[in-house]
Amino acid sequence: MTTAYQGLLHRYRDRLPVVDGMRIITLCEGNTPLIPLLNIPRELGKDVTMYVKFEGLNPTGSFKDRGMTMAVTQAVHEGSRAIICASTGNTSASAAAYAARAGIRSFVLIPEGKIAMGKLAQAMMHGAIVIQIQGNFDDGMRLVKEVATKAPVTIVNSINPYRIQGQKTASFEIVEALGRAPDYHCIPVGNAGNITAHWLGYRECANGGALPVMAGYQAAGAAPFISGQMVDQPETVATAIRIGHPQSWDAAWDASRASNGWFAAHDDATILATQKLLASKEGIFCEPASAISVAGAIADIRSGRSRAGSTIVCTVTGHGLKDPDTAIASNTAPVLKVPAALDDVRRASVEPL
Ligand SMILES: *Cc1c(COP(=O)(O)O)cnc(C)c1O
């Protein structure tokens, strides 16, 4: 028997809706590193311990794989031959990959022009049928629900409860790594499935121990949890959280209230500056939406909302390589161009030091 890591459904079989005889569809997702931040906390000059749970290191580059292995395994178990989702990009990349693995079809609805190139490339490469709609994620979600009542396809958005089940395992891994839950868990919020899943996971593995305060962060232009009402025209550079009508509205409010948590918004400039900070100070390259958990954590540490002496975990949801266009566009440092000659290269590289 192999001792190699075989993915979430094997690892947490007894805590997931995995039944005997299921064909497990896995890409060995999960088991992502909990990386301590070194330079950012030091420069903040506050007594806190910060970690990043780098979910960008999942097989398709985002946490969506945790939910997708469970949802696609269940869909195949029920005899489904096709899956469908609306997506800002990462759900479609993940759905396409797991459908390919399972040998079934995938249909993905994406907002025209508002999807990062890496994510589109993934959906295409994995053989999804890509349907670009002239609308946003929320329009896509509405259409997917309607289509699923008329055609034999399984929805694999996070309204599918098996997605939430798979995603809760990130909390299990954090508690195993720290030996307890963190004091604060900071997380980007779009459709709000992931904050819901993390809260479920913490409650299931707490064993009577303390639970974290859940802090959810939204982009200022797509912040229904901060305004308290749905947003019809969400807008932000962080396309993965460009959602105005979150599907897990009630569950996310429950997580926030029951944990004595809060929601806060941060603007696009702060999101991009934090993305750059993580990359340039810590060596962690994430996509814009992911950086908002660290932006939020930093703001709350500075303001004293997060207690001194506390341990803070930030979910970094997706990899920076998903969206190279935004990364390059937001960098001002020039790329030096010189002739391919020793003197020129030496002058450009060594002399400035
Ligand atoms: C899906 C996604 C989110 C938002 O997660 P929700 O569960 O929709 O709140 C945040 N960041 C990235 C990179 C994502 O792919």
Short mmCIF file of C-alpha atoms and ligand atoms in Angstrom, two decimals:
data_model
loop_
_atom_site.label_atom_id
_atom_site.label_comp_id
_atom_site.label_asym_id
_atom_site.label_seq_id
_atom_site.Cartn_x
_atom_site.Cartn_y
_atom_site.Cartn_z
CA MET A 1 0.00 0.00 0.00
CA THR A 2 1.31 3.43 -0.89
CA THR A 3 2.13 5.88 1.84
CA ALA A 4 2.17 8.77 -0.64
CA TYR A 5 -0.39 11.54 -0.19
CA GLN A 6 -3.48 10.67 -2.23
CA GLY A 7 -5.65 13.74 -1.83
CA LEU A 8 -8.36 14.98 0.48
CA LEU A 9 -10.96 12.30 0.05
CA HIS A 10 -8.52 9.61 1.13
CA ARG A 11 -6.97 11.71 3.88
CA TYR A 12 -10.28 12.81 5.47
CA ARG A 13 -12.50 9.99 4.27
CA ASP A 14 -14.13 9.52 7.69
CA ARG A 15 -15.12 13.20 7.91
CA LEU A 16 -16.46 13.58 4.37
CA PRO A 17 -19.47 12.13 2.55
CA VAL A 18 -17.30 9.46 0.94
CA VAL A 19 -19.03 6.08 0.67
CA ASP A 20 -17.74 2.63 -0.15
CA GLY A 21 -17.52 1.90 -3.85
CA MET A 22 -17.11 5.53 -4.89
CA ARG A 23 -14.67 6.12 -7.71
CA ILE A 24 -12.59 8.91 -6.23
CA ILE A 25 -11.72 11.64 -8.71
CA THR A 26 -8.57 13.26 -7.41
CA LEU A 27 -5.52 15.23 -8.49
CA CYS A 28 -3.96 14.90 -5.00
CA GLU A 29 -5.32 18.33 -4.03
CA GLY A 30 -5.00 19.83 -0.55
CA ASN A 31 -2.02 19.37 1.80
CA THR A 32 -1.00 22.97 1.01
CA PRO A 33 1.70 24.70 3.06
CA LEU A 34 1.00 27.01 5.97
CA ILE A 35 3.78 29.53 5.38
CA PRO A 36 4.86 31.84 8.22
CA LEU A 37 5.27 35.46 7.17
CA LEU A 38 8.62 36.90 8.22
CA ASN A 39 9.20 40.37 6.83
CA ILE A 40 5.71 41.83 6.79
CA PRO A 41 5.02 41.31 10.52
CA ARG A 42 8.49 42.55 11.43
CA GLU A 43 7.95 45.75 9.47
CA LEU A 44 4.53 46.19 11.06
CA GLY A 45 6.31 46.25 14.41
CA LYS A 46 3.40 44.55 16.17
CA ASP A 47 3.43 41.44 18.29
CA VAL A 48 1.55 39.06 16.02
CA THR A 49 2.27 35.76 14.29
CA MET A 50 1.04 35.64 10.71
CA TYR A 51 0.68 32.67 8.39
CA VAL A 52 -0.44 32.31 4.84
CA LYS A 53 -2.32 29.15 3.85
CA PHE A 54 -1.17 29.09 0.24
CA GLU A 55 -4.09 27.57 -1.61
CA GLY A 56 -2.59 28.68 -4.90
CA LEU A 57 -0.47 25.52 -4.68
CA ASN A 58 -3.41 23.24 -5.36
CA PRO A 59 -3.30 21.31 -8.68
CA THR A 60 -5.16 23.93 -10.73
CA GLY A 61 -3.82 26.85 -8.70
CA SER A 62 -6.72 27.66 -6.38
CA PHE A 63 -8.66 26.33 -3.38
CA LYS A 64 -11.54 25.40 -5.72
CA ASP A 65 -9.89 21.98 -6.17
CA ARG A 66 -10.75 21.03 -2.58
CA GLY A 67 -14.44 21.35 -3.30
CA MET A 68 -14.21 20.04 -6.84
CA THR A 69 -12.70 16.64 -5.95
CA MET A 70 -15.70 16.02 -3.67
CA ALA A 71 -18.35 17.48 -5.98
CA VAL A 72 -17.13 15.65 -9.09
CA THR A 73 -16.65 12.38 -7.20
CA GLN A 74 -20.26 12.65 -6.00
CA ALA A 75 -21.55 13.63 -9.47
CA VAL A 76 -19.87 10.60 -11.04
CA HIS A 77 -21.18 8.39 -8.22
CA GLU A 78 -24.72 9.57 -9.05
CA GLY A 79 -24.16 8.70 -12.70
CA SER A 80 -23.84 12.24 -13.99
CA ARG A 81 -22.17 12.57 -17.40
CA ALA A 82 -21.73 16.35 -17.37
CA ILE A 83 -21.08 19.19 -14.97
CA ILE A 84 -21.75 22.91 -15.32
CA CYS A 85 -20.73 26.05 -13.46
CA ALA A 86 -20.73 29.81 -13.62
CA SER A 87 -17.31 31.15 -12.85
CA THR A 88 -15.08 34.17 -12.52
CA GLY A 89 -12.37 31.77 -13.69
CA ASN A 90 -11.04 29.46 -11.02
CA THR A 91 -14.14 27.32 -10.62
CA SER A 92 -14.16 26.75 -14.38
CA ALA A 93 -10.46 25.83 -14.41
CA SER A 94 -10.99 23.35 -11.59
CA ALA A 95 -14.26 21.92 -12.96
CA ALA A 96 -12.65 21.42 -16.36
CA ALA A 97 -9.65 19.61 -14.88
CA TYR A 98 -11.67 17.26 -12.67
CA ALA A 99 -14.15 16.55 -15.48
CA ALA A 100 -11.21 15.65 -17.71
CA ARG A 101 -9.89 13.34 -15.01
CA ALA A 102 -13.32 11.70 -14.62
CA GLY A 103 -13.94 11.42 -18.36
CA ILE A 104 -17.13 13.50 -18.31
CA ARG A 105 -18.07 16.79 -19.98
CA SER A 106 -17.85 20.23 -18.45
CA PHE A 107 -19.66 23.41 -19.43
CA VAL A 108 -18.43 26.70 -18.01
CA LEU A 109 -20.11 30.11 -18.17
CA ILE A 110 -17.68 32.99 -17.81
CA PRO A 111 -18.14 36.77 -17.94
CA GLU A 112 -16.89 38.16 -21.23
CA GLY A 113 -13.60 40.03 -20.90
CA LYS A 114 -13.48 39.83 -17.09
CA ILE A 115 -11.58 36.62 -16.67
CA ALA A 116 -7.84 36.30 -16.10
CA MET A 117 -6.05 34.76 -19.08
CA GLY A 118 -4.47 31.88 -17.16
CA LYS A 119 -7.88 30.68 -16.02
CA LEU A 120 -9.34 30.81 -19.52
CA ALA A 121 -6.32 28.90 -20.82
CA GLN A 122 -6.90 26.19 -18.21
CA ALA A 123 -10.59 25.71 -19.06
CA MET A 124 -9.74 25.49 -22.75
CA MET A 125 -6.82 23.09 -22.29
CA HIS A 126 -8.81 20.73 -20.10
CA GLY A 127 -11.48 20.53 -22.77
CA ALA A 128 -14.36 22.41 -21.20
CA ILE A 129 -17.05 23.86 -23.39
CA VAL A 130 -16.50 27.52 -22.66
CA ILE A 131 -19.53 29.79 -22.92
CA GLN A 132 -18.71 33.47 -22.61
CA ILE A 133 -21.74 35.48 -21.61
CA GLN A 134 -22.30 39.18 -22.05
CA GLY A 135 -22.91 39.61 -18.37
CA ASN A 136 -21.21 39.15 -15.02
CA PHE A 137 -20.82 36.20 -12.66
CA ASP A 138 -24.22 36.78 -11.08
CA ASP A 139 -25.91 36.57 -14.49
CA GLY A 140 -24.00 33.35 -15.15
CA MET A 141 -25.10 31.87 -11.84
CA ARG A 142 -28.75 32.61 -12.56
CA LEU A 143 -28.48 31.00 -16.02
CA VAL A 144 -26.70 27.91 -14.73
CA LYS A 145 -29.48 27.29 -12.20
CA GLU A 146 -32.06 27.57 -14.97
CA VAL A 147 -30.18 25.31 -17.39
CA ALA A 148 -29.77 22.63 -14.73
CA THR A 149 -33.54 22.32 -14.35
CA LYS A 150 -33.84 21.58 -18.08
CA ALA A 151 -30.76 19.49 -18.87
CA PRO A 152 -29.02 16.48 -17.24
CA VAL A 153 -26.05 18.40 -15.83
CA THR A 154 -24.77 18.69 -12.26
CA ILE A 155 -24.03 22.18 -10.94
CA VAL A 156 -20.59 22.34 -9.33
CA ASN A 157 -20.75 25.89 -8.00
CA SER A 158 -20.52 26.24 -4.24
CA ILE A 159 -24.32 26.01 -3.96
CA ASN A 160 -23.50 22.31 -4.41
CA PRO A 161 -23.12 21.18 -0.76
CA TYR A 162 -20.34 18.73 -1.68
CA ARG A 163 -18.14 21.70 -2.63
CA ILE A 164 -18.44 23.09 0.90
CA GLN A 165 -17.68 19.67 2.34
CA GLY A 166 -14.43 19.40 0.41
CA GLN A 167 -13.38 22.95 1.16
CA LYS A 168 -13.81 22.57 4.93
CA THR A 169 -10.67 20.40 4.94
CA ALA A 170 -8.46 23.50 4.73
CA SER A 171 -9.42 24.19 8.35
CA PHE A 172 -8.50 20.63 9.34
CA GLU A 173 -5.04 21.11 7.87
CA ILE A 174 -4.54 24.44 9.65
CA VAL A 175 -5.53 23.01 13.03
CA GLU A 176 -3.23 20.03 12.47
CA ALA A 177 -0.32 22.31 11.57
CA LEU A 178 -0.77 24.72 14.50
CA GLY A 179 -1.99 22.20 17.04
CA ARG A 180 -5.04 24.43 17.55
CA ALA A 181 -7.19 26.91 15.66
CA PRO A 182 -5.66 30.36 15.00
CA ASP A 183 -7.08 33.37 16.86
CA TYR A 184 -8.12 35.03 13.60
CA HIS A 185 -8.81 33.60 10.19
CA CYS A 186 -8.72 36.18 7.39
CA ILE A 187 -10.30 35.25 4.08
CA PRO A 188 -11.41 36.84 0.79
CA VAL A 189 -15.18 36.76 0.28
CA GLY A 190 -16.87 36.60 -3.12
CA ASN A 191 -19.67 34.10 -3.36
CA ALA A 192 -18.97 33.35 0.34
CA GLY A 193 -18.74 29.57 -0.03
CA ASN A 194 -15.21 29.44 1.30
CA ILE A 195 -15.77 31.39 4.51
CA THR A 196 -18.78 29.13 5.10
CA ALA A 197 -16.68 26.01 4.48
CA HIS A 198 -13.85 27.15 6.75
CA TRP A 199 -16.21 27.89 9.61
CA LEU A 200 -17.81 24.46 9.20
CA GLY A 201 -14.36 22.86 9.20
CA TYR A 202 -13.23 24.65 12.34
CA ARG A 203 -16.37 23.69 14.21
CA GLU A 204 -15.94 20.04 13.21
CA CYS A 205 -12.33 19.77 14.36
CA ALA A 206 -12.31 22.08 17.39
CA ASN A 207 -12.75 19.25 19.90
CA GLY A 208 -13.87 21.69 22.54
CA GLY A 209 -10.95 24.03 21.82
CA ALA A 210 -11.27 27.68 20.87
CA LEU A 211 -12.61 28.69 17.47
CA PRO A 212 -11.12 31.51 15.40
CA VAL A 213 -12.66 34.89 14.76
CA MET A 214 -13.62 34.89 11.07
CA ALA A 215 -12.68 38.11 9.24
CA GLY A 216 -14.04 38.32 5.68
CA TYR A 217 -12.77 40.87 3.17
CA GLN A 218 -14.38 42.18 0.02
CA ALA A 219 -13.28 44.53 -2.72
CA ALA A 220 -14.74 48.01 -2.23
CA GLY A 221 -16.56 47.85 -5.57
CA ALA A 222 -18.11 44.46 -4.82
CA ALA A 223 -18.91 44.59 -1.12
CA PRO A 224 -22.49 43.43 -0.38
CA PHE A 225 -21.50 42.13 3.07
CA ILE A 226 -20.29 45.58 4.05
CA SER A 227 -23.24 47.55 2.68
CA GLY A 228 -25.68 44.87 3.82
CA GLN A 229 -27.33 44.67 0.43
CA MET A 230 -26.73 43.03 -2.94
CA VAL A 231 -24.69 44.93 -5.53
CA ASP A 232 -25.94 44.87 -9.13
CA GLN A 233 -22.82 46.17 -10.89
CA PRO A 234 -19.83 44.80 -8.99
CA GLU A 235 -16.48 46.16 -10.15
CA THR A 236 -12.92 45.37 -9.05
CA VAL A 237 -9.52 44.42 -10.42
CA ALA A 238 -9.80 41.32 -8.22
CA THR A 239 -11.94 39.42 -10.74
CA ALA A 240 -12.24 36.31 -8.55
CA ILE A 241 -14.33 38.28 -6.04
CA ARG A 242 -16.19 40.45 -8.55
CA ILE A 243 -19.54 39.17 -7.28
CA GLY A 244 -22.50 41.24 -6.15
CA HIS A 245 -25.04 38.57 -5.24
CA PRO A 246 -23.25 36.03 -3.00
CA GLN A 247 -24.96 32.64 -2.97
CA SER A 248 -23.90 31.74 0.59
CA TRP A 249 -25.28 34.97 2.10
CA ASP A 250 -26.96 33.55 5.20
CA ALA A 251 -24.28 30.97 5.96
CA ALA A 252 -21.53 33.59 5.75
CA TRP A 253 -23.42 35.91 8.11
CA ASP A 254 -23.78 32.97 10.51
CA ALA A 255 -20.02 32.35 10.38
CA SER A 256 -19.29 36.00 10.96
CA ARG A 257 -21.73 36.48 13.84
CA ALA A 258 -21.12 33.16 15.58
CA SER A 259 -17.35 33.74 15.54
CA ASN A 260 -17.61 37.38 16.69
CA GLY A 261 -16.09 38.25 13.34
CA TRP A 262 -16.52 41.07 10.87
CA PHE A 263 -16.51 41.98 7.20
CA ALA A 264 -14.45 44.84 5.80
CA ALA A 265 -13.78 46.28 2.35
CA HIS A 266 -10.49 47.33 0.78
CA ASP A 267 -10.02 49.24 -2.47
CA ASP A 268 -8.26 48.05 -5.61
CA ALA A 269 -5.14 50.13 -4.98
CA THR A 270 -4.71 48.48 -1.57
CA ILE A 271 -5.32 45.04 -3.06
CA LEU A 272 -2.64 45.53 -5.72
CA ALA A 273 -0.17 47.07 -3.27
CA THR A 274 -0.61 44.09 -0.94
CA GLN A 275 -0.23 41.64 -3.81
CA LYS A 276 3.08 43.34 -4.60
CA LEU A 277 4.09 43.40 -0.92
CA LEU A 278 3.56 39.64 -0.54
CA ALA A 279 5.50 38.95 -3.72
CA SER A 280 8.38 41.33 -3.05
CA LYS A 281 8.74 40.91 0.73
CA GLU A 282 7.78 37.29 1.25
CA GLY A 283 8.28 35.52 -2.09
CA ILE A 284 4.58 34.62 -2.33
CA PHE A 285 2.93 35.46 -5.64
CA CYS A 286 -0.85 35.36 -5.45
CA GLU A 287 -3.64 36.70 -7.61
CA PRO A 288 -5.24 40.05 -6.68
CA ALA A 289 -8.33 38.60 -4.96
CA SER A 290 -6.13 36.51 -2.70
CA ALA A 291 -4.11 39.46 -1.47
CA ILE A 292 -7.15 41.03 0.17
CA SER A 293 -6.96 38.61 3.12
CA VAL A 294 -3.48 39.91 3.91
CA ALA A 295 -4.51 43.52 3.21
CA GLY A 296 -7.37 43.08 5.67
CA ALA A 297 -5.18 41.39 8.27
CA ILE A 298 -2.61 44.20 8.10
CA ALA A 299 -5.28 46.90 8.45
CA ASP A 300 -6.84 45.14 11.43
CA ILE A 301 -3.48 44.62 13.12
CA ARG A 302 -2.58 48.30 12.63
CA SER A 303 -5.90 49.51 13.99
CA GLY A 304 -5.72 47.17 16.99
CA ARG A 305 -8.88 45.32 16.00
CA SER A 306 -6.80 42.13 16.13
CA ARG A 307 -5.35 41.55 19.61
CA ALA A 308 -1.63 41.76 20.30
CA GLY A 309 -0.04 38.36 20.80
CA SER A 310 -2.45 36.66 18.45
CA THR A 311 -1.93 34.09 15.70
CA ILE A 312 -3.47 35.05 12.37
CA VAL A 313 -3.97 32.80 9.35
CA CYS A 314 -4.69 34.37 5.96
CA THR A 315 -6.10 32.23 3.19
CA VAL A 316 -4.29 33.03 -0.04
CA THR A 317 -6.82 31.62 -2.44
CA GLY A 318 -5.14 31.52 -5.86
CA HIS A 319 -1.78 31.64 -7.60
CA GLY A 320 -0.39 34.83 -9.14
CA LEU A 321 0.40 33.11 -12.43
CA LYS A 322 -3.35 32.98 -13.08
CA ASP A 323 -3.35 36.66 -13.94
CA PRO A 324 0.01 37.81 -15.34
CA ASP A 325 -1.59 40.71 -17.22
CA THR A 326 -2.69 42.49 -14.05
CA ALA A 327 0.68 41.81 -12.41
CA ILE A 328 2.68 43.26 -15.30
CA ALA A 329 0.33 46.23 -15.72
CA SER A 330 0.62 47.18 -12.06
CA ASN A 331 4.42 47.12 -11.96
CA THR A 332 6.25 50.35 -12.65
CA ALA A 333 9.82 49.05 -12.46
CA PRO A 334 11.21 49.00 -16.02
CA VAL A 335 12.62 45.90 -17.64
CA LEU A 336 16.10 46.96 -18.79
CA LYS A 337 16.88 46.42 -22.46
CA VAL A 338 20.54 46.25 -23.48
CA PRO A 339 22.62 44.79 -26.31
CA ALA A 340 23.79 41.21 -25.76
CA ALA A 341 27.31 42.33 -24.91
CA LEU A 342 29.33 41.88 -21.72
CA ASP A 343 29.98 45.57 -21.08
CA ASP A 344 26.34 46.51 -21.45
CA VAL A 345 25.11 43.70 -19.22
CA ARG A 346 27.75 44.48 -16.59
CA ARG A 347 26.85 48.15 -16.59
CA ALA A 348 23.16 47.31 -16.22
CA SER A 349 23.47 44.64 -13.57
CA VAL A 350 26.59 44.92 -11.47
CA GLU A 351 27.26 48.63 -11.36
CA PRO A 352 24.04 49.75 -9.67
CA LEU A 353 25.06 47.60 -6.68
C1 LIG B 1 -13.46 31.67 -5.74
C2 LIG B 1 -12.38 32.58 -5.26
C3 LIG B 1 -12.56 33.48 -4.21
C4 LIG B 1 -13.88 33.68 -3.53
O1 LIG B 1 -14.32 32.56 -2.81
P1 LIG B 1 -15.88 32.45 -2.42
O2 LIG B 1 -16.02 31.08 -1.90
O3 LIG B 1 -16.62 32.68 -3.70
O4 LIG B 1 -16.15 33.51 -1.43
C5 LIG B 1 -11.49 34.23 -3.79
N1 LIG B 1 -10.29 34.14 -4.39
C6 LIG B 1 -10.07 33.29 -5.41
C7 LIG B 1 -8.73 33.24 -6.05
C8 LIG B 1 -11.10 32.49 -5.88
O5 LIG B 1 -10.88 31.66 -6.91
#
